[in-house]
Tab-separated table of C-alpha atoms (C1' of nucleotides) in Angstrom:
chain	number	residue	atom	x	y	z
A	1	MET	CA	33.605	114.681	-3.754
A	2	THR	CA	34.995	113.964	-7.161
A	3	MET	CA	37.635	116.591	-6.504
A	4	ALA	CA	38.758	114.991	-3.277
A	5	HIS	CA	38.725	111.604	-4.879
A	6	ASN	CA	40.926	112.831	-7.699
A	7	GLU	CA	43.296	114.448	-5.270
A	8	ASP	CA	43.528	111.259	-3.287
A	9	GLN	CA	44.138	109.304	-6.455
A	10	PHE	CA	46.869	111.747	-7.441
A	11	ARG	CA	48.438	111.308	-4.030
A	12	GLN	CA	48.306	107.536	-4.254
A	13	GLU	CA	49.924	107.622	-7.666
A	14	LYS	CA	52.673	109.857	-6.352
A	15	ILE	CA	53.263	107.489	-3.450
A	16	ALA	CA	53.443	104.520	-5.774
A	17	ALA	CA	55.910	106.324	-8.014
A	18	PHE	CA	57.919	107.321	-4.951
A	19	ARG	CA	58.151	103.721	-3.758
A	20	GLN	CA	59.220	102.559	-7.163
A	21	VAL	CA	61.979	105.146	-7.475
A	22	CYS	CA	63.221	104.320	-3.992
A	23	LYS	CA	63.421	100.660	-4.914
A	24	GLN	CA	65.159	101.564	-8.148
A	25	TYR	CA	67.829	103.547	-6.312
A	26	GLY	CA	68.090	101.070	-3.450
A	27	ILE	CA	67.058	103.511	-0.765
A	28	LYS	CA	64.603	102.775	1.986
A	29	VAL	CA	61.096	104.153	2.233
A	30	THR	CA	60.774	105.901	5.576
A	31	PRO	CA	57.877	107.969	6.904
A	32	GLN	CA	60.158	111.004	6.946
A	33	ARG	CA	61.121	110.632	3.302
A	34	LEU	CA	57.559	110.045	2.223
A	35	GLU	CA	56.150	113.046	4.075
A	36	ILE	CA	58.919	115.334	2.861
A	37	PHE	CA	58.323	114.202	-0.686
A	38	LEU	CA	54.554	114.667	-0.438
A	39	GLU	CA	54.964	118.106	1.083
A	40	VAL	CA	57.110	119.288	-1.814
A	41	VAL	CA	54.680	117.729	-4.294
A	42	ARG	CA	51.762	119.489	-2.617
A	43	SER	CA	53.593	122.824	-2.547
A	44	ASN	CA	53.313	125.383	-5.270
A	45	ASN	CA	55.678	127.998	-3.901
A	46	HIS	CA	59.135	126.432	-4.227
A	47	PRO	CA	59.690	125.837	-0.516
A	48	THR	CA	63.023	126.051	1.256
A	49	ALA	CA	64.285	123.249	3.497
A	50	GLU	CA	63.050	125.268	6.457
A	51	ASP	CA	59.580	125.609	4.912
A	52	VAL	CA	59.379	121.876	4.362
A	53	PHE	CA	60.586	121.270	7.904
A	54	GLU	CA	57.800	123.403	9.371
A	55	LEU	CA	55.159	121.654	7.277
A	56	VAL	CA	56.364	118.114	7.878
A	57	ARG	CA	56.709	118.773	11.602
A	58	LYS	CA	52.920	118.963	11.859
A	59	LYS	CA	52.690	115.297	10.942
A	60	LEU	CA	56.000	114.084	12.331
A	61	PRO	CA	56.718	116.287	15.345
A	62	THR	CA	60.048	114.655	16.139
A	63	ILE	CA	61.605	115.188	12.729
A	64	SER	CA	64.801	117.207	12.662
A	65	LEU	CA	65.875	119.889	10.250
A	66	ASP	CA	68.989	118.020	9.212
A	67	THR	CA	66.880	115.054	8.161
A	68	VAL	CA	64.958	117.411	5.920
A	69	TYR	CA	68.185	118.696	4.393
A	70	ARG	CA	69.536	115.186	3.893
A	71	THR	CA	66.277	113.896	2.496
A	72	LEU	CA	65.789	116.766	0.051
A	73	SER	CA	69.296	116.155	-1.272
A	74	THR	CA	68.544	112.476	-1.639
A	75	LEU	CA	65.244	113.129	-3.375
A	76	ALA	CA	66.921	115.595	-5.717
A	77	GLU	CA	69.566	113.012	-6.609
A	78	CYS	CA	66.819	110.521	-7.400
A	79	GLY	CA	65.026	113.079	-9.544
A	80	LEU	CA	61.944	113.080	-7.308
A	81	VAL	CA	62.264	116.791	-6.623
A	82	ALA	CA	64.430	119.471	-8.222
A	83	LYS	CA	66.695	122.082	-6.742
A	84	VAL	CA	65.655	125.411	-8.186
A	85	TYR	CA	69.208	126.565	-8.759
A	86	ILE	CA	71.427	123.866	-10.063
A	87	ILE	CA	74.646	125.677	-9.310
A	88	GLN	CA	74.068	127.064	-5.855
A	89	ASP	CA	77.337	127.811	-4.226
A	90	ARG	CA	78.576	131.159	-3.098
A	91	THR	CA	77.646	134.501	-4.557
A	92	ARG	CA	79.834	135.331	-7.508
A	93	PHE	CA	80.639	138.700	-9.016
A	94	ASP	CA	81.023	139.823	-12.575
A	95	PRO	CA	82.662	142.945	-13.999
A	96	ASN	CA	80.341	142.649	-16.965
A	97	VAL	CA	77.349	144.725	-15.955
A	98	ALA	CA	75.858	144.752	-19.441
A	99	HIS	CA	72.995	142.377	-20.181
A	100	HIS	CA	74.379	138.938	-20.896
A	101	HIS	CA	73.784	135.246	-20.308
A	102	HIS	CA	75.775	132.494	-18.656
A	103	LEU	CA	77.363	129.258	-19.737
A	104	VAL	CA	77.817	127.095	-16.662
A	105	CYS	CA	80.080	124.056	-16.670
A	106	VAL	CA	78.474	121.482	-14.408
A	107	ARG	CA	81.832	119.714	-13.941
A	108	CYS	CA	84.236	122.487	-12.975
A	109	LYS	CA	81.571	125.107	-12.125
A	110	ALA	CA	83.272	127.698	-14.316
A	111	ILE	CA	80.950	130.384	-15.595
A	112	ALA	CA	81.390	132.109	-18.935
A	113	ASP	CA	79.441	135.075	-20.261
A	114	PHE	CA	77.886	135.283	-23.682
A	115	GLN	CA	75.651	137.646	-25.587
A	116	TRP	CA	72.514	136.610	-27.414
A	117	PRO	CA	70.718	139.703	-28.692
A	118	GLU	CA	68.310	137.610	-30.783
A	119	LEU	CA	66.894	136.042	-27.634
A	120	ASP	CA	65.831	139.411	-26.319
A	121	GLU	CA	63.816	139.940	-29.503
A	122	VAL	CA	61.852	136.723	-29.127
A	123	PRO	CA	58.536	137.431	-27.386
A	124	LEU	CA	57.793	135.431	-24.252
A	125	PRO	CA	54.942	132.922	-24.340
A	126	PRO	CA	51.471	134.383	-23.659
A	127	CYS	CA	51.125	132.735	-20.233
A	128	VAL	CA	53.758	135.096	-18.878
A	129	GLU	CA	51.486	138.077	-19.380
A	130	THR	CA	49.016	136.829	-16.798
A	131	TRP	CA	51.853	136.372	-14.321
A	132	GLY	CA	52.904	140.010	-14.313
A	133	ARG	CA	55.495	142.267	-15.877
A	134	ALA	CA	58.616	140.650	-17.300
A	135	ASP	CA	61.643	142.933	-17.223
A	136	ALA	CA	64.684	140.887	-18.141
A	137	LYS	CA	65.539	137.486	-19.526
A	138	HIS	CA	68.562	135.751	-18.133
A	139	LEU	CA	69.533	132.458	-19.685
A	140	GLN	CA	71.671	129.865	-17.950
A	141	VAL	CA	73.021	127.270	-20.295
A	142	LEU	CA	74.199	124.191	-18.438
A	143	GLY	CA	76.758	121.986	-20.087
A	144	VAL	CA	80.379	120.934	-20.040
A	145	CYS	CA	83.184	123.261	-21.067
A	146	ALA	CA	85.782	122.285	-23.650
A	147	LYS	CA	88.501	121.817	-21.061
A	148	CYS	CA	86.423	119.370	-19.029
A	149	LEU	CA	85.275	117.578	-22.181
A	150	GLY	CA	88.909	116.981	-23.090
A	151	GLN	CA	89.769	115.681	-19.637
A	152	ARG	CA	87.065	113.072	-19.357
A	153	GLU	CA	86.055	112.070	-22.845
A	154	GLY	CA	82.908	110.016	-22.911
A	155	ALA	CA	82.056	110.265	-19.223
A	156	THR	CA	78.764	111.984	-19.863
A	157	GLN	CA	77.040	111.540	-16.554
A	158	GLU	CA	77.839	110.538	-13.004
A	159	PRO	CA	75.922	107.511	-11.812
A	160	HIS	CA	73.179	108.402	-9.365
A	161	LEU	CA	73.667	107.248	-5.795
A	162	LYS	CA	74.762	103.675	-5.410
A	163	ARG	CA	73.242	101.992	-8.413
B	1	MET	CA	104.880	147.681	-25.317
B	2	THR	CA	101.728	148.733	-27.079
B	3	MET	CA	99.868	145.970	-25.256
B	4	ALA	CA	101.014	147.123	-21.847
B	5	HIS	CA	100.227	150.671	-22.750
B	6	ASN	CA	96.726	149.726	-23.801
B	7	GLU	CA	96.189	147.753	-20.635
B	8	ASP	CA	97.348	150.658	-18.555
B	9	GLN	CA	95.091	152.965	-20.477
B	10	PHE	CA	92.179	150.587	-19.918
B	11	ARG	CA	92.968	150.570	-16.217
B	12	GLN	CA	93.124	154.341	-16.041
B	13	GLU	CA	89.814	154.625	-17.809
B	14	LYS	CA	88.259	152.190	-15.377
B	15	ILE	CA	89.628	154.148	-12.444
B	16	ALA	CA	88.259	157.384	-13.846
B	17	ALA	CA	84.850	155.801	-14.367
B	18	PHE	CA	84.998	154.382	-10.857
B	19	ARG	CA	85.718	157.803	-9.353
B	20	GLN	CA	82.904	159.344	-11.289
B	21	VAL	CA	80.365	156.758	-10.189
B	22	CYS	CA	81.486	157.129	-6.584
B	23	LYS	CA	80.963	160.853	-6.777
B	24	GLN	CA	77.610	160.316	-8.412
B	25	TYR	CA	76.452	158.066	-5.570
B	26	GLY	CA	78.088	160.147	-2.872
B	27	ILE	CA	80.375	157.404	-1.612
B	28	LYS	CA	84.032	157.854	-0.816
B	29	VAL	CA	86.902	156.550	-2.900
B	30	THR	CA	89.032	154.420	-0.602
B	31	PRO	CA	92.048	152.284	-1.515
B	32	GLN	CA	90.071	149.207	-0.459
B	33	ARG	CA	87.173	150.009	-2.749
B	34	LEU	CA	89.419	150.810	-5.661
B	35	GLU	CA	91.488	147.643	-5.374
B	36	ILE	CA	88.426	145.443	-4.948
B	37	PHE	CA	86.838	147.014	-7.992
B	38	LEU	CA	89.992	146.619	-10.092
B	39	GLU	CA	90.396	143.015	-9.040
B	40	VAL	CA	86.878	142.146	-10.202
B	41	VAL	CA	87.447	144.061	-13.441
B	42	ARG	CA	90.700	142.186	-14.040
B	43	SER	CA	89.093	138.822	-13.274
B	44	ASN	CA	87.556	136.628	-15.909
B	45	ASN	CA	86.353	133.800	-13.704
B	46	HIS	CA	83.445	135.301	-11.732
B	47	PRO	CA	85.240	135.411	-8.380
B	48	THR	CA	83.588	134.896	-5.016
B	49	ALA	CA	84.064	137.369	-2.159
B	50	GLU	CA	86.703	135.037	-0.758
B	51	ASP	CA	88.555	134.973	-4.106
B	52	VAL	CA	88.590	138.753	-4.231
B	53	PHE	CA	89.755	138.896	-0.624
B	54	GLU	CA	92.753	136.666	-1.365
B	55	LEU	CA	93.713	138.724	-4.403
B	56	VAL	CA	93.302	142.137	-2.805
B	57	ARG	CA	95.193	141.015	0.286
B	58	LYS	CA	98.380	140.893	-1.793
B	59	LYS	CA	98.222	144.647	-2.238
B	60	LEU	CA	96.444	145.609	0.982
B	61	PRO	CA	97.549	143.032	3.565
B	62	THR	CA	95.427	144.460	6.365
B	63	ILE	CA	92.124	144.299	4.507
B	64	SER	CA	89.416	142.226	6.134
B	65	LEU	CA	86.968	139.839	4.550
B	66	ASP	CA	83.951	141.739	5.774
B	67	THR	CA	85.184	144.863	4.029
B	68	VAL	CA	85.265	142.841	0.828
B	69	TYR	CA	81.695	141.678	1.391
B	70	ARG	CA	80.506	145.184	2.194
B	71	THR	CA	82.363	146.719	-0.711
B	72	LEU	CA	81.143	144.176	-3.257
B	73	SER	CA	77.575	144.864	-2.169
B	74	THR	CA	78.160	148.588	-2.480
B	75	LEU	CA	79.748	148.235	-5.919
B	76	ALA	CA	76.865	146.042	-7.047
B	77	GLU	CA	74.351	148.643	-5.879
B	78	CYS	CA	76.223	151.293	-7.859
B	79	GLY	CA	76.267	149.052	-10.925
B	80	LEU	CA	80.053	148.863	-10.985
B	81	VAL	CA	80.006	145.078	-10.685
B	82	ALA	CA	77.175	142.556	-10.982
B	83	LYS	CA	76.090	139.727	-8.753
B	84	VAL	CA	75.887	136.612	-10.881
B	85	TYR	CA	72.646	135.430	-9.306
B	86	ILE	CA	70.174	138.169	-8.701
B	87	ILE	CA	67.970	136.182	-6.366
B	88	GLN	CA	70.440	134.419	-4.125
B	89	ASP	CA	68.766	133.339	-0.971
B	90	ARG	CA	68.292	129.823	0.247
B	91	THR	CA	68.090	126.721	-1.859
B	92	ARG	CA	64.556	126.104	-3.027
B	93	PHE	CA	62.918	122.899	-4.148
B	94	ASP	CA	60.461	122.162	-6.886
B	95	PRO	CA	58.218	119.147	-7.425
B	96	ASN	CA	58.306	119.894	-11.132
B	97	VAL	CA	61.262	117.873	-12.350
B	98	ALA	CA	60.370	118.303	-16.023
B	99	HIS	CA	62.272	120.881	-18.027
B	100	HIS	CA	60.851	124.314	-17.353
B	101	HIS	CA	61.800	127.915	-16.814
B	102	HIS	CA	61.281	130.370	-13.969
B	103	LEU	CA	59.501	133.653	-13.503
B	104	VAL	CA	61.036	135.416	-10.527
B	105	CYS	CA	59.319	138.332	-8.827
B	106	VAL	CA	62.038	140.687	-7.668
B	107	ARG	CA	59.696	142.248	-5.103
B	108	CYS	CA	58.227	139.291	-3.227
B	109	LYS	CA	60.772	136.709	-4.435
B	110	ALA	CA	58.018	134.325	-5.495
B	111	ILE	CA	59.026	131.902	-8.208
B	112	ALA	CA	56.617	130.565	-10.828
B	113	ASP	CA	57.286	127.851	-13.375
B	114	PHE	CA	56.499	128.109	-17.042
B	115	GLN	CA	57.063	126.081	-20.170
B	116	TRP	CA	58.527	127.454	-23.376
B	117	PRO	CA	59.093	124.612	-25.833
B	118	GLU	CA	59.849	127.044	-28.669
B	119	LEU	CA	62.921	128.283	-26.831
B	120	ASP	CA	64.422	124.827	-26.808
B	121	GLU	CA	64.138	124.750	-30.587
B	122	VAL	CA	66.053	127.989	-31.099
B	123	PRO	CA	69.710	127.208	-31.789
B	124	LEU	CA	72.258	128.834	-29.493
B	125	PRO	CA	74.609	131.442	-30.976
B	126	PRO	CA	77.731	130.022	-32.670
B	127	CYS	CA	80.107	131.283	-29.964
B	128	VAL	CA	78.713	128.669	-27.589
B	129	GLU	CA	80.125	125.864	-29.681
B	130	THR	CA	83.686	126.883	-28.966
B	131	TRP	CA	82.894	126.947	-25.253
B	132	GLY	CA	81.914	123.296	-25.043
B	133	ARG	CA	78.807	121.142	-25.028
B	134	ALA	CA	75.520	122.792	-24.109
B	135	ASP	CA	73.040	120.409	-22.516
B	136	ALA	CA	70.128	122.447	-21.204
B	137	LYS	CA	68.775	125.951	-21.379
B	138	HIS	CA	67.264	127.398	-18.260
B	139	LEU	CA	65.687	130.804	-18.507
B	140	GLN	CA	65.111	133.086	-15.547
B	141	VAL	CA	62.713	135.883	-16.297
B	142	LEU	CA	62.989	138.652	-13.756
B	143	GLY	CA	60.041	140.934	-13.266
B	144	VAL	CA	57.197	141.821	-10.958
B	145	CYS	CA	54.247	139.519	-10.392
B	146	ALA	CA	50.647	140.694	-10.793
B	147	LYS	CA	50.030	140.751	-7.050
B	148	CYS	CA	53.003	143.017	-6.390
B	149	LEU	CA	52.121	145.212	-9.369
B	150	GLY	CA	48.695	145.781	-7.856
B	151	GLN	CA	50.120	146.657	-4.461
B	152	ARG	CA	52.579	149.299	-5.553
B	153	GLU	CA	51.350	150.735	-8.800
B	154	GLY	CA	53.901	152.953	-10.459
B	155	ALA	CA	56.797	152.303	-8.082
B	156	THR	CA	58.962	150.800	-10.774
B	157	GLN	CA	62.338	150.910	-9.163
B	158	GLU	CA	63.917	151.544	-5.771
B	159	PRO	CA	66.344	154.464	-5.770
B	160	HIS	CA	69.951	153.394	-5.533
B	161	LEU	CA	71.724	154.121	-2.257
B	162	LYS	CA	71.219	157.593	-0.888
B	163	ARG	CA	70.760	159.679	-3.987
C	1	DG	C1'	86.432	168.590	11.478
C	2	DT	C1'	82.776	165.635	10.070
C	3	DC	C1'	80.954	161.725	8.755
C	4	DG	C1'	81.465	157.706	6.030
C	5	DT	C1'	84.453	153.528	6.052
C	6	DT	C1'	87.441	150.087	7.942
C	7	DG	C1'	89.041	146.259	10.854
C	8	DC	C1'	88.129	143.385	14.487
C	9	DA	C1'	85.273	140.307	16.752
C	10	DA	C1'	81.242	138.247	17.439
C	11	DA	C1'	76.826	136.867	15.754
C	12	DA	C1'	73.528	135.174	12.543
C	13	DG	C1'	71.967	132.103	9.263
C	14	DT	C1'	72.273	128.009	6.291
C	15	DT	C1'	73.982	123.538	5.520
C	16	DT	C1'	76.890	119.533	6.787
C	17	DT	C1'	78.756	115.868	9.722
C	18	DG	C1'	79.930	112.366	13.649
C	19	DC	C1'	77.822	109.250	16.392
C	20	DA	C1'	74.616	106.302	18.949
C	21	DC	C1'	70.107	104.550	18.500
C	22	DG	C1'	66.159	103.075	15.878
C	23	DT	C1'	63.897	101.304	11.699
C	24	DT	C1'	63.422	99.237	7.126
C	25	DA	C1'	63.849	95.532	4.031
D	1	DT	C1'	69.568	90.850	11.486
D	2	DA	C1'	72.338	93.804	8.733
D	3	DA	C1'	72.470	97.994	6.733
D	4	DC	C1'	70.567	102.129	6.250
D	5	DG	C1'	68.384	106.254	8.126
D	6	DT	C1'	67.211	109.336	11.968
D	7	DG	C1'	67.797	112.613	15.734
D	8	DC	C1'	70.761	115.171	18.416
D	9	DA	C1'	74.496	118.106	18.927
D	10	DA	C1'	78.194	120.318	17.301
D	11	DA	C1'	80.797	122.035	13.534
D	12	DA	C1'	81.610	124.238	9.152
D	13	DC	C1'	80.906	127.758	6.213
D	14	DT	C1'	79.121	132.072	4.230
D	15	DT	C1'	77.499	136.473	5.215
D	16	DT	C1'	76.060	140.240	8.369
D	17	DT	C1'	76.458	143.484	12.193
D	18	DG	C1'	78.018	146.451	16.417
D	19	DC	C1'	81.502	149.353	17.618
D	20	DA	C1'	85.716	152.002	18.214
D	21	DA	C1'	89.368	153.936	15.486
D	22	DC	C1'	90.705	155.762	11.142
D	23	DG	C1'	90.755	158.333	6.871
D	24	DA	C1'	88.558	160.755	2.738
D	25	DC	C1'	86.521	164.883	1.508
DNA sequence: GTCGTTGCAAAAGTTTTGCACGTTA
DNA sequence: TAACGTGCAAAACTTTTGCAACGAC
């Protein structure tokens, strides 16, 4: 089938890209890493570590959950997959129950509130309508707060992994 | 001092509002609930349950951490405080590492990606500049997906607590 | 007095870590 | 072969729950 052929080609391209990124970051290509990566690529439902574990286990029955956790972190650091929530620590609470948005400092993890009434006026793109009913927009702006900027002038980004 | 007087007045107003909401939801006003509420109101750093526990413990030394967890959930359900992340379950992963936004179904928790290049063009409100350097905008649109809309037509909202 | 709430303890659930063995480059 | 990565087990950490005693209404 043309379809199957295209899918296989897509897969091969992904594998090639995976190998190249691994080389670039100086990490080894293992069957576990490759299968975990391919499973996330194949997914379209934002799987959890547990989900990936269950899927990968079909091909690699001896894989352990902690390998999946470690590998997903590694892949995220290499930019091969993304964590859905960048700042995912503990639940935080806010006395501000009015509609507002968040400024998140990626260095110190401080969260500030801000209002942006104009954003609520802007209509969402048309594709959203086919998805369902949109009720509320919540914007997370990631950046570096003034205090952290002052402390480490110029240090824009941490180096990834070991190189 | 006028300042202190105003602060005390603010506090009294908050307490009055708290009592009214408790009555409205049919939940009891306990010292633990009141102090936890006031501590979140006083905060300006989006405290975690643990943070609140440490603060409240100064006034109520016998309070337990699980009471803080339970109370914060209760207060959030009554709308007296807000959870910073509405969908806070496990970490999820995404093969889409390009910049994109999320549609989150509050019923089935499914997450869909969407692009909105126009949003990235819109300049942030001026107040953000004083906060620091903004690097990326990530929008979470909360709503109900088409599948869930079809399943439970009309059931827009769950009733809060018991009444 | 009744019934909701608390504190304690234990459990549940997710994620991380130490270590010996195995595998990649 | 020298690191690096894996699997196992146990730990760490956040959050939830069962239950008896307590306290608000």
